[in-house]
XYZ file of C-alpha atoms in Angstrom:
240
model
C 0.000 0.000 0.000
C 1.390 3.419 -0.970
C 2.149 6.077 1.596
C -0.797 8.225 0.473
C -3.194 5.281 0.686
C -1.823 4.308 4.088
C -2.275 7.856 5.360
C -5.887 7.808 4.148
C -6.480 4.458 5.850
C -5.104 5.772 9.159
C -7.210 8.910 8.939
C -10.359 6.907 8.255
C -9.518 4.603 11.171
C -9.116 7.491 13.607
C -12.390 9.067 12.481
C -14.300 5.770 12.529
C -13.030 4.625 15.929
C -14.599 7.416 17.970
C -17.883 7.158 16.086
C -18.246 3.376 16.110
C -16.529 2.342 19.357
C -17.129 5.358 21.570
C -15.017 7.924 23.345
C -13.722 8.496 26.846
C -15.424 7.283 30.015
C -15.682 10.824 31.372
C -17.468 12.184 28.302
C -19.875 9.234 28.247
C -20.813 10.135 31.834
C -21.361 13.773 30.941
C -18.259 14.944 32.806
C -16.531 17.878 31.105
C -12.815 17.887 31.915
C -11.844 20.381 29.223
C -11.804 23.420 31.535
C -10.595 21.540 34.643
C -13.372 22.907 36.823
C -12.954 21.650 40.382
C -16.365 19.959 40.564
C -15.912 18.193 37.213
C -12.448 16.894 38.162
C -13.753 15.590 41.494
C -16.710 13.937 39.762
C -14.255 12.154 37.480
C -12.272 10.917 40.501
C -15.476 9.491 42.021
C -16.307 7.840 38.692
C -12.758 6.445 38.387
C -13.081 4.824 41.801
C -16.390 3.224 40.846
C -15.222 2.077 37.404
C -12.026 0.519 38.766
C -12.948 -0.877 42.181
C -16.636 -1.565 41.834
C -18.811 -3.831 39.682
C -18.775 -4.093 35.881
C -18.648 -0.993 33.721
C -22.407 -0.789 33.139
C -23.214 -1.236 36.823
C -20.533 1.266 37.848
C -22.038 3.792 35.453
C -25.461 3.232 36.996
C -24.068 3.786 40.507
C -22.331 6.989 39.458
C -25.478 8.324 37.803
C -27.457 7.548 40.957
C -24.969 9.539 43.027
C -25.154 12.428 40.590
C -28.942 12.527 40.619
C -29.019 13.084 44.368
C -26.202 15.627 44.259
C -23.516 13.507 45.916
C -20.804 14.138 43.367
C -18.915 17.207 44.601
C -16.443 17.076 47.468
C -18.359 19.202 50.041
C -21.619 17.324 49.472
C -19.987 13.924 49.844
C -18.185 15.185 52.933
C -21.305 16.276 54.792
C -23.746 13.747 53.379
C -25.552 11.475 55.763
C -23.849 8.075 56.005
C -27.129 6.184 55.849
C -28.263 8.208 52.850
C -25.049 7.479 50.953
C -25.308 3.763 51.713
C -28.937 3.742 50.615
C -28.116 5.370 47.272
C -25.294 2.907 46.591
C -27.365 -0.154 47.466
C -30.420 0.984 45.494
C -28.146 1.407 42.466
C -27.060 -2.223 42.828
C -23.795 -1.812 44.718
C -24.733 -4.096 47.596
C -21.608 -6.176 48.136
C -19.194 -3.218 48.149
C -21.493 -0.486 49.486
C -19.899 -0.152 52.953
C -16.312 -0.034 51.699
C -17.191 2.285 48.815
C -19.170 4.712 50.977
C -16.386 4.841 53.563
C -13.726 5.205 50.878
C -15.506 8.016 49.025
C -16.134 9.957 52.210
C -12.481 9.604 53.223
C -11.357 10.841 49.802
C -13.783 13.747 50.017
C -12.541 14.649 53.488
C -8.897 14.472 52.356
C -9.518 16.694 49.321
C -11.349 19.217 51.493
C -8.714 19.193 54.259
C -5.546 19.220 52.151
C -6.603 21.042 48.980
C -9.613 23.182 49.945
C -11.902 20.920 47.965
C -10.084 21.481 44.669
C -8.038 18.690 43.069
C -6.457 21.268 40.770
C -4.528 22.444 43.830
C -3.221 18.906 44.270
C -1.894 19.049 40.723
C -0.410 22.514 41.284
C 1.523 21.469 44.387
C 2.774 18.179 42.907
C 6.473 18.451 42.011
C 6.243 16.093 39.039
C 4.255 13.178 37.641
C 5.484 10.801 40.342
C 4.564 13.165 43.168
C 1.186 13.684 41.521
C 0.464 9.955 41.621
C 1.656 9.724 45.221
C -0.575 12.589 46.344
C -3.584 11.022 44.656
C -2.998 7.633 46.315
C -2.696 9.348 49.696
C -6.280 10.584 49.407
C -7.541 7.177 50.538
C -7.273 3.423 50.118
C -9.885 3.337 47.356
C -7.605 5.434 45.161
C -5.573 2.460 43.971
C -2.851 2.562 41.272
C -5.509 1.430 38.797
C -7.769 4.331 39.780
C -4.858 6.769 39.428
C -4.002 5.425 35.958
C -7.589 5.744 34.695
C -8.066 9.146 36.325
C -4.870 10.628 34.883
C -5.278 9.031 31.471
C -8.285 11.215 30.732
C -6.667 14.303 32.247
C -3.604 13.928 30.052
C -4.589 16.904 27.878
C -5.710 19.024 30.844
C -3.104 18.622 33.590
C 0.483 19.190 32.524
C 1.849 16.569 34.933
C -0.820 13.970 34.174
C 0.809 10.917 32.639
C -0.368 7.334 32.458
C 0.689 4.410 30.289
C -1.505 3.149 27.498
C -3.714 0.265 28.529
C -2.821 -3.194 27.252
C -5.960 -3.111 25.165
C -4.933 0.142 23.487
C -1.448 -1.191 22.719
C -2.934 -4.424 21.326
C -5.372 -2.574 19.084
C -2.719 -0.093 17.960
C -0.453 -2.886 16.777
C -3.211 -4.908 15.142
C -4.427 -1.863 13.259
C -0.915 -1.066 12.070
C -1.126 2.484 13.390
C 2.307 2.540 15.019
C 5.519 0.672 14.295
C 7.361 1.917 17.411
C 8.314 -0.316 20.345
C 7.927 0.510 24.022
C 4.845 2.141 25.621
C 6.260 5.688 25.650
C 7.316 5.551 21.999
C 3.957 4.034 20.997
C 2.098 6.775 22.870
C 4.155 9.543 21.263
C 3.708 8.154 17.748
C 0.012 7.503 18.363
C -0.477 11.156 19.228
C 1.181 12.043 15.898
C -1.252 9.764 14.058
C -4.193 11.428 15.802
C -2.942 14.939 15.025
C -2.302 14.060 11.381
C -5.896 12.826 11.050
C -7.203 16.266 12.055
C -10.272 14.956 13.886
C -12.410 17.012 16.267
C -12.488 14.443 19.064
C -9.849 14.803 21.779
C -6.933 12.421 22.057
C -8.382 10.873 25.209
C -11.462 9.824 23.196
C -9.230 8.243 20.566
C -7.164 6.463 23.219
C -10.281 5.219 25.037
C -11.726 3.890 21.779
C -8.513 1.951 21.106
C -8.581 0.531 24.623
C -12.192 -0.604 24.220
C -11.446 -2.097 20.814
C -8.436 -4.001 22.148
C -10.312 -5.468 25.087
C -13.636 -6.141 23.395
C -12.515 -7.454 20.000
C -8.739 -7.913 19.625
C -8.279 -9.787 22.897
C -10.652 -12.576 21.954
C -9.874 -12.332 18.236
C -13.491 -11.397 17.518
C -12.510 -9.910 14.176
C -15.843 -10.779 12.565
C -17.604 -8.449 15.021
C -15.062 -5.618 14.972
C -16.520 -2.331 13.674
C -13.261 -1.417 11.884
C -12.427 -4.870 10.520
C -12.369 -3.677 6.907
C -9.549 -1.273 7.771
C -7.507 -3.728 9.827
C -4.405 -5.291 8.250
C -4.235 -7.910 11.019
C -7.568 -9.339 9.863
C -6.220 -9.717 6.339
């Protein structure tokens, strides 16, 4: 395939991925991280905890939406909310097995953010010396903020917080290689080249949406070699 044809294929892939596979978790939940507003960033941390530590993705989304409907998504409200009320919301949303631990964990995180950063996680980012200190400060907010939570949380803040770094998921790396988007080796080199591919495509969607779509594709289709179901199978050299 000529270089011009290959460039066209890559551009079509980037455009198709976001439309057919979906974008970032935060955008699908209606969380707007683009302006780094304190409430939106905290909402994304709550969602990251639920998506990583809780039940399956669909159930975690339902729990988050239940919390949002009753207003328990910003740090002050979680901090002062009635314990019984928080437990009730979690259990009604289907989070029965982990409701106690999750409620306790979220309230501890909320209290830590309020005490140490005046309720604004942007201050945590400001005071962090570098990417490593940023991860450490996030983990110190509470036990529910595991390394997996930190990775998911920072991955979608990559374009917003200067010090936000997180490796590509295994699914994203798998899909990237199968789709022939990047020839580089090593996660950092793959990430850098992948950003070039996205920029060259000139799409409107943010890079985090592109990255999330690759991750979903890699886990949902590439991992089990479900090529016949893949929405971009006609553009995939691995299938050929």
